[in-house]
PDB file of C-alpha atoms in Angstrom:
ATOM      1  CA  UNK A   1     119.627 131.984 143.593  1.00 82.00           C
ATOM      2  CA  UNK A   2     116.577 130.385 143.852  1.00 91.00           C
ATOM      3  CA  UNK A   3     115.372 128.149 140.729  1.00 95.00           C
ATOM      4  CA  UNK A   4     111.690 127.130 142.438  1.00 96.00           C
ATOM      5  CA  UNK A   5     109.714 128.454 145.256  1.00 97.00           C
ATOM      6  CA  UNK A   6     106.344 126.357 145.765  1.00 97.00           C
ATOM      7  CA  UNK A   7     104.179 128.714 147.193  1.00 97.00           C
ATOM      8  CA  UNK A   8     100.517 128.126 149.221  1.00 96.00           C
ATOM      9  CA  UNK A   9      97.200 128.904 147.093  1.00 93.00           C
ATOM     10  CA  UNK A  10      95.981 130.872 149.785  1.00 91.00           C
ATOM     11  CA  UNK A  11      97.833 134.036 149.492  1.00 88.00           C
ATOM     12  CA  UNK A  12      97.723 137.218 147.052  1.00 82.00           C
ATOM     13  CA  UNK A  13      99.013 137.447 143.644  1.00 79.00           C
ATOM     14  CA  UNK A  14     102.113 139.394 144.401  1.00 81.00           C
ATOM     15  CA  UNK A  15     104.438 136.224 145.323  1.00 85.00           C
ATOM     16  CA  UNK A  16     103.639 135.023 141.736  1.00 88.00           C
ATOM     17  CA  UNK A  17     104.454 138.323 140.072  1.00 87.00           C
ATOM     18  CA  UNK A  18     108.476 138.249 142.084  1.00 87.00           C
ATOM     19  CA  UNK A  19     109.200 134.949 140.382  1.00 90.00           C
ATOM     20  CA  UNK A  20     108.145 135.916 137.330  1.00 91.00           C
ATOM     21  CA  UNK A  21     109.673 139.047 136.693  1.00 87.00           C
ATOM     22  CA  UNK A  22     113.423 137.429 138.304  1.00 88.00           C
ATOM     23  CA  UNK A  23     112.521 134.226 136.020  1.00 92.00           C
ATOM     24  CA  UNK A  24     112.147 131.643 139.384  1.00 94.00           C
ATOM     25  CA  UNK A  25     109.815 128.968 138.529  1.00 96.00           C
ATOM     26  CA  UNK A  26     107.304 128.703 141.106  1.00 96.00           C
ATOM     27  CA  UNK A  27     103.654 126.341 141.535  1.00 96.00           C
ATOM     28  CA  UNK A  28     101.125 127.039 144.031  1.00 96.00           C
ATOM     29  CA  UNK A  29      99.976 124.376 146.921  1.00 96.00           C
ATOM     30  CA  UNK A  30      97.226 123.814 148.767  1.00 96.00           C
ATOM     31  CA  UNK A  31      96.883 124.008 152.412  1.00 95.00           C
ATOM     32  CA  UNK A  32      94.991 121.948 155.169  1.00 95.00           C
ATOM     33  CA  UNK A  33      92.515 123.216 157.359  1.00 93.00           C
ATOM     34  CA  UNK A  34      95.010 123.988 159.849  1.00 93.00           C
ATOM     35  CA  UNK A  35      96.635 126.458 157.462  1.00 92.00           C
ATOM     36  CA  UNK A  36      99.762 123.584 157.439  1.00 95.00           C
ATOM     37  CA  UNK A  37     101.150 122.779 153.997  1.00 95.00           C
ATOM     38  CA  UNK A  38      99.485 120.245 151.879  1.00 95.00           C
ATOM     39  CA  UNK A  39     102.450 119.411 149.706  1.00 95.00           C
ATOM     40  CA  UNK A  40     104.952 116.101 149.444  1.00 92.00           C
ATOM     41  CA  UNK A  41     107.465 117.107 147.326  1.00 92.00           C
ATOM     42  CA  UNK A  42     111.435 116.758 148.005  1.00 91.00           C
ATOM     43  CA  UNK A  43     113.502 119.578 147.716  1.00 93.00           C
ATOM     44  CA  UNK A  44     116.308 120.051 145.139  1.00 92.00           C
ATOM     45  CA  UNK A  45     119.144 122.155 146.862  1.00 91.00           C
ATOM     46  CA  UNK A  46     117.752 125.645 144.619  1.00 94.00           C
ATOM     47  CA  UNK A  47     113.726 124.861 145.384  1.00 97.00           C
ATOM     48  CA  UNK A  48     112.102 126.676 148.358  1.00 97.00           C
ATOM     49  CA  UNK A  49     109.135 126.436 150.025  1.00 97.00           C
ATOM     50  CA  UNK A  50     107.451 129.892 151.399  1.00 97.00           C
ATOM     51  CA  UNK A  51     105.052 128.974 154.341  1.00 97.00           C
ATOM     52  CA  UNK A  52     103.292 131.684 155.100  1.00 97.00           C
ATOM     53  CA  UNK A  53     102.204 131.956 159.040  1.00 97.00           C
ATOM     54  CA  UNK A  54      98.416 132.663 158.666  1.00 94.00           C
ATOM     55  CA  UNK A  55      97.394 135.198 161.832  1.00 89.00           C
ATOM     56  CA  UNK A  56     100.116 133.683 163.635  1.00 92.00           C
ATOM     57  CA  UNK A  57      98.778 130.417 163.744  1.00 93.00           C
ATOM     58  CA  UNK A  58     102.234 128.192 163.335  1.00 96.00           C
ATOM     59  CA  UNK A  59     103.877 128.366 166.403  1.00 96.00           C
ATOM     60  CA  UNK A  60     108.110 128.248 166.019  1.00 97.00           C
ATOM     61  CA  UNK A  61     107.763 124.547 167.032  1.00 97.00           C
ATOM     62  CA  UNK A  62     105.792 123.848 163.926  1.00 97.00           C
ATOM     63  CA  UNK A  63     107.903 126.028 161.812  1.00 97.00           C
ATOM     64  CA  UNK A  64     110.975 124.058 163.023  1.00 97.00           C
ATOM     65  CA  UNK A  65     109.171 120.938 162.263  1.00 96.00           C
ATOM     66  CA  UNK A  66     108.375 122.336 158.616  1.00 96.00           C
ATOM     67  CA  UNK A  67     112.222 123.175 158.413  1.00 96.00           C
ATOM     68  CA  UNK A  68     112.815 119.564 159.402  1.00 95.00           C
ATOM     69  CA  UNK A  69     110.488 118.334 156.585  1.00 94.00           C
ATOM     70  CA  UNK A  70     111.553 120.610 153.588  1.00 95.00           C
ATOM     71  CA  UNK A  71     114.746 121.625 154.485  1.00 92.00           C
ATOM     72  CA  UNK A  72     115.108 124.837 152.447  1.00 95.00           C
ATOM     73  CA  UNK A  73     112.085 127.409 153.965  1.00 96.00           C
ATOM     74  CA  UNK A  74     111.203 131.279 153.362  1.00 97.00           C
ATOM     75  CA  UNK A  75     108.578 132.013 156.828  1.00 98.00           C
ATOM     76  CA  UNK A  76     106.139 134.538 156.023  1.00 97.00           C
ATOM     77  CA  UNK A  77     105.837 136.690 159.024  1.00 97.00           C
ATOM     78  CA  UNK A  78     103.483 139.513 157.591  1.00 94.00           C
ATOM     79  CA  UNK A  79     100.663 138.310 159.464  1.00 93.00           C
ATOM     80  CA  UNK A  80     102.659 137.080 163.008  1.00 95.00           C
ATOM     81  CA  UNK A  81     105.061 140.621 163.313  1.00 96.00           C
ATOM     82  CA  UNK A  82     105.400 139.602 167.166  1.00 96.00           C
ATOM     83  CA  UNK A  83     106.507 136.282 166.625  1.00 96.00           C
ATOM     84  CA  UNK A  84     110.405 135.795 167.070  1.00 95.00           C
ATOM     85  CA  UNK A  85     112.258 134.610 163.837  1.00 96.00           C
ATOM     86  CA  UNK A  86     114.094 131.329 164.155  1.00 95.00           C
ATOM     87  CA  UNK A  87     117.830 131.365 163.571  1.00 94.00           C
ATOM     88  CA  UNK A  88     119.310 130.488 160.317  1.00 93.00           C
ATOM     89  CA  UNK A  89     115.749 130.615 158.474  1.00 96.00           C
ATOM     90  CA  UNK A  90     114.640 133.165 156.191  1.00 96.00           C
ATOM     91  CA  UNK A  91     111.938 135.258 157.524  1.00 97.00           C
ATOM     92  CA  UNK A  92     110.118 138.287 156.758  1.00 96.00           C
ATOM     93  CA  UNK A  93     108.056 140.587 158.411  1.00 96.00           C
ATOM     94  CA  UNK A  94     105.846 143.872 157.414  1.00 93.00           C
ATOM     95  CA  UNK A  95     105.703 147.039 158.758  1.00 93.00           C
ATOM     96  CA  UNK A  96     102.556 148.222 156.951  1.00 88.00           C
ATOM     97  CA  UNK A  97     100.216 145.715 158.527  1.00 85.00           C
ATOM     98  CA  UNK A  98     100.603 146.761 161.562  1.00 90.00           C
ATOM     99  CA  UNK A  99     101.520 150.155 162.158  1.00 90.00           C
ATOM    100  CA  UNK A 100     100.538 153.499 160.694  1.00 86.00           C
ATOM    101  CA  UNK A 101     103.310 153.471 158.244  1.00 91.00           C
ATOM    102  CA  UNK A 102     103.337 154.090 154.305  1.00 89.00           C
ATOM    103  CA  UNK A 103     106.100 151.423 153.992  1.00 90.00           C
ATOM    104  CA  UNK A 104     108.601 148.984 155.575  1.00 92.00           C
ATOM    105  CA  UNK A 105     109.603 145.449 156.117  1.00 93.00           C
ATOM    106  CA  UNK A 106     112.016 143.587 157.418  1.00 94.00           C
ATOM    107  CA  UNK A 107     114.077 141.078 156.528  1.00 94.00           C
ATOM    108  CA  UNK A 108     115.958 138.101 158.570  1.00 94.00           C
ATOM    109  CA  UNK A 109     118.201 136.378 156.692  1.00 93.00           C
ATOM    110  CA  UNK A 110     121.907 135.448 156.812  1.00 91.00           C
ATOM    111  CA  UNK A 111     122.234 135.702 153.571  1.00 88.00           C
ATOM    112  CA  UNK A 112     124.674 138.334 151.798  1.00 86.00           C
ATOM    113  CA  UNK A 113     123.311 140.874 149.981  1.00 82.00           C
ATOM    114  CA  UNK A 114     125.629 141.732 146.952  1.00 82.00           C
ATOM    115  CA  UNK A 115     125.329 144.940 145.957  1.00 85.00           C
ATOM    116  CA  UNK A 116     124.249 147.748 148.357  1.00 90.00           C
ATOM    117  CA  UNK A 117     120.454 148.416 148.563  1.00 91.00           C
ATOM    118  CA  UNK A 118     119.005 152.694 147.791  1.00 94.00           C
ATOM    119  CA  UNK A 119     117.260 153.909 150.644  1.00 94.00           C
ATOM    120  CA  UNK A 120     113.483 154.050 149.707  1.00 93.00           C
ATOM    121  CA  UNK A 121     111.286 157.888 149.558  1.00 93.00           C
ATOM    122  CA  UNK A 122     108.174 157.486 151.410  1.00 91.00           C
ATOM    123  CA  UNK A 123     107.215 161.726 151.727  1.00 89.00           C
ATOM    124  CA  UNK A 124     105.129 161.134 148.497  1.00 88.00           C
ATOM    125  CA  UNK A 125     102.894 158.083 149.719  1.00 89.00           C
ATOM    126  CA  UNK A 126     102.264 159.389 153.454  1.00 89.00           C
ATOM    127  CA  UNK A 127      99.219 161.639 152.673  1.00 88.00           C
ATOM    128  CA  UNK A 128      96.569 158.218 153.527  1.00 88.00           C
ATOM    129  CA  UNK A 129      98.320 157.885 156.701  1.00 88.00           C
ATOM    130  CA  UNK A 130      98.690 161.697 158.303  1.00 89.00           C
ATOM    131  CA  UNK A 131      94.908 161.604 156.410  1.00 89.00           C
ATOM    132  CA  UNK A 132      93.751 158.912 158.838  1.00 85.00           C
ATOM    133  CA  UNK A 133      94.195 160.855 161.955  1.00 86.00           C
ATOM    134  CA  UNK A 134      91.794 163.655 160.983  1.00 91.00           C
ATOM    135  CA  UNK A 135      89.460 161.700 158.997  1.00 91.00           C
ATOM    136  CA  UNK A 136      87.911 158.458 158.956  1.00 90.00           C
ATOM    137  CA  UNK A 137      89.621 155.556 157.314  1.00 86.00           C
ATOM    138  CA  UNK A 138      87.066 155.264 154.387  1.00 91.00           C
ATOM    139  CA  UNK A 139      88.107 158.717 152.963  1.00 90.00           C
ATOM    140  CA  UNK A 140      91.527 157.637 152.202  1.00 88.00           C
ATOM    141  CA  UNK A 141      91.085 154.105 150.883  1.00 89.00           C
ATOM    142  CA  UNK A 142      91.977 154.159 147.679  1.00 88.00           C
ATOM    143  CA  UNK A 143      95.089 156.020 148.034  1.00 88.00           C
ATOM    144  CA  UNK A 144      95.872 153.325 150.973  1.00 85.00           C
ATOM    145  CA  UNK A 145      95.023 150.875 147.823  1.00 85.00           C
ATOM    146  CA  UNK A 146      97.197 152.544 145.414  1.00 84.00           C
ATOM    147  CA  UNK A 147     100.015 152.802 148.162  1.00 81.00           C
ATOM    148  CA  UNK A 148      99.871 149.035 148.418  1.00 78.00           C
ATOM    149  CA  UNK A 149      99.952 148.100 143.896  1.00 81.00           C
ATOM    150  CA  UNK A 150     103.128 151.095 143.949  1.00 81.00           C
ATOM    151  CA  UNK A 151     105.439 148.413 145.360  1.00 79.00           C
ATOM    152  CA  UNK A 152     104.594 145.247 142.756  1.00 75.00           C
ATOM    153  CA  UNK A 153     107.867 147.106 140.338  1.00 76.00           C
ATOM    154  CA  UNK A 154     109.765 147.989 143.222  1.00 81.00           C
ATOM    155  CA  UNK A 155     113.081 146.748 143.496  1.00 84.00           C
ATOM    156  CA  UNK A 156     113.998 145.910 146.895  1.00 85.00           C
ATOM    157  CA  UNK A 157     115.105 149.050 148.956  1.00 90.00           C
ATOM    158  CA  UNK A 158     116.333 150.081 151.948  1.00 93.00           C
ATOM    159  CA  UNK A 159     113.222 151.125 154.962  1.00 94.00           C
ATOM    160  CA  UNK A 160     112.904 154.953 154.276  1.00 95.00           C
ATOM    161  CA  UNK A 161     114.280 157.700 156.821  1.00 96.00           C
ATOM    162  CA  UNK A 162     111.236 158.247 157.712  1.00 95.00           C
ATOM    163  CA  UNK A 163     109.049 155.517 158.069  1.00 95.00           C
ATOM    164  CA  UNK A 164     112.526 154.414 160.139  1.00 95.00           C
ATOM    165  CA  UNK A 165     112.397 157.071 162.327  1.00 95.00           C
ATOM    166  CA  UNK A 166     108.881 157.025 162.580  1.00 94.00           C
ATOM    167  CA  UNK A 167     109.047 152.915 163.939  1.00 95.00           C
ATOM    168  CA  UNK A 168     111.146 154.014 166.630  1.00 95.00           C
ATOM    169  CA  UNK A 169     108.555 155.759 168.091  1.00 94.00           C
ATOM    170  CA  UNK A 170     106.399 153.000 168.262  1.00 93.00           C
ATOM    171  CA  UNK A 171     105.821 151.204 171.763  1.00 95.00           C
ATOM    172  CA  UNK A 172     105.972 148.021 170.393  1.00 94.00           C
ATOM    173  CA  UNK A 173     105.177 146.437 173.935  1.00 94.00           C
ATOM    174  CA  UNK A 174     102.068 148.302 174.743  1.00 95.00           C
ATOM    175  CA  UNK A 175     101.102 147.560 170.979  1.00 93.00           C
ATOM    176  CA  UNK A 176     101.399 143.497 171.194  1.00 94.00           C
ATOM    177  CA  UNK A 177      99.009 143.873 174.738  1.00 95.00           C
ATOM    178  CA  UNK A 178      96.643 145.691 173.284  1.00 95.00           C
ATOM    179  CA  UNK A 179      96.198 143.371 170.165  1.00 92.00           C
ATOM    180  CA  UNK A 180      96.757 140.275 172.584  1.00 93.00           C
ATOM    181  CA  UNK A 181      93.703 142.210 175.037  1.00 96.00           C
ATOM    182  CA  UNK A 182      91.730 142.500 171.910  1.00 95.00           C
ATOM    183  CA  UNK A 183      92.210 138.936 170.885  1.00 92.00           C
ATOM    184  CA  UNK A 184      90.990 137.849 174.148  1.00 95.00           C
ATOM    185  CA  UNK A 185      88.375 139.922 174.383  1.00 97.00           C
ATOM    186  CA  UNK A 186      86.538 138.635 170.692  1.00 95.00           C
ATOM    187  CA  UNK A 187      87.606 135.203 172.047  1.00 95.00           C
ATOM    188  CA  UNK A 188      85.647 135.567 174.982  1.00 97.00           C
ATOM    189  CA  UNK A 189      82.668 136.679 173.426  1.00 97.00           C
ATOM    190  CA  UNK A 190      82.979 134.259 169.938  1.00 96.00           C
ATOM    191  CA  UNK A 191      85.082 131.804 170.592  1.00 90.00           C
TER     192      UNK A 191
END
């Protein structure tokens, strides 16, 4: 039931494309070098503003802060999948970005959904990621591309069986380390 979502400048096209095709009016704002929102508006009780939480940059402090100054906020977790969502605030993660998965997101919210959402297929768009264990990355790149445009006339769907069952395997623990030992590591040597 949203009527506006003001959404940052700095982000894909897709965003732009989900108003428009469920008729939400929406403008773009600009950001500050901090990746903070550049925007002084007040909030009607149907207008949103989607802050998107570049590489994990915002901290939940600052997010509660934005909450505090805007009231009604979507958080954009794509990009911060470790970082815990904040209670009572929209938030949304993505499975794709991190892990070896064809698709996958997920969703806090405590909103209702109305009607009850079809369980998503993902047996046809898996080739580019069995591919990338026996061959480079490179070789399967456009069907990783492809995988990624397949979704802009998706409704929204339930997680497939199998990218579900294949999450569960996932040690998410070890995984947030290693990127955490990574980031230290480049931060070392570039800071």
């Amino acid at each position: 039931k949203i009527k506006k979502l003001y959404i940052p400048d700095y982000m894909c096209y897709t965003a732009g494309r989900i108003c428009e095709k469920y008729q939400c009016e929406y403008a773009y704002y600009p950001i500050q070098e901090n990746f903070l929102p550049d925007l002084c508006v007040e909030l009607k009780d149907n207008e949103y503003v989607y802050i998107v939480n570049y590489y994990g940059q915002l901290s939940n402090d600052i997010l509660l802060q934005l909450v505090h100054s805007y009231g009604n906020v979507i958080v954009d977790n794509v990009q911060a999948f470790f970082q815990t969502p904040l209670d009572g605030i929209d938030t949304i993660y993505n499975c794709r970005k991190f892990f070896g998965v064809s698709d996958g997101a997920y969703l806090y919210t405590t909103s209702k959904i109305q009607n009850e959402l079809d369980i998503d297929f993902s047996y046809d768009r898996i080739r580019f990621v069995l591919g990338r264990y026996e061959k480079d990355a490179s070789s399967f790149f456009h069907e990783a591309s492809h995988n990624n445009t397949i979704f802009d006339n998706q409704p929204v769907k339930r997680m497939s069986k199998l990218t579900e069952n294949m999450l569960k395997n996932i040690s998410y623990n070890e995984i947030k380390e290693k990127r955490e030992h990574n980031f230290a590591f480049l931060h070392r040597h570039l800071k």
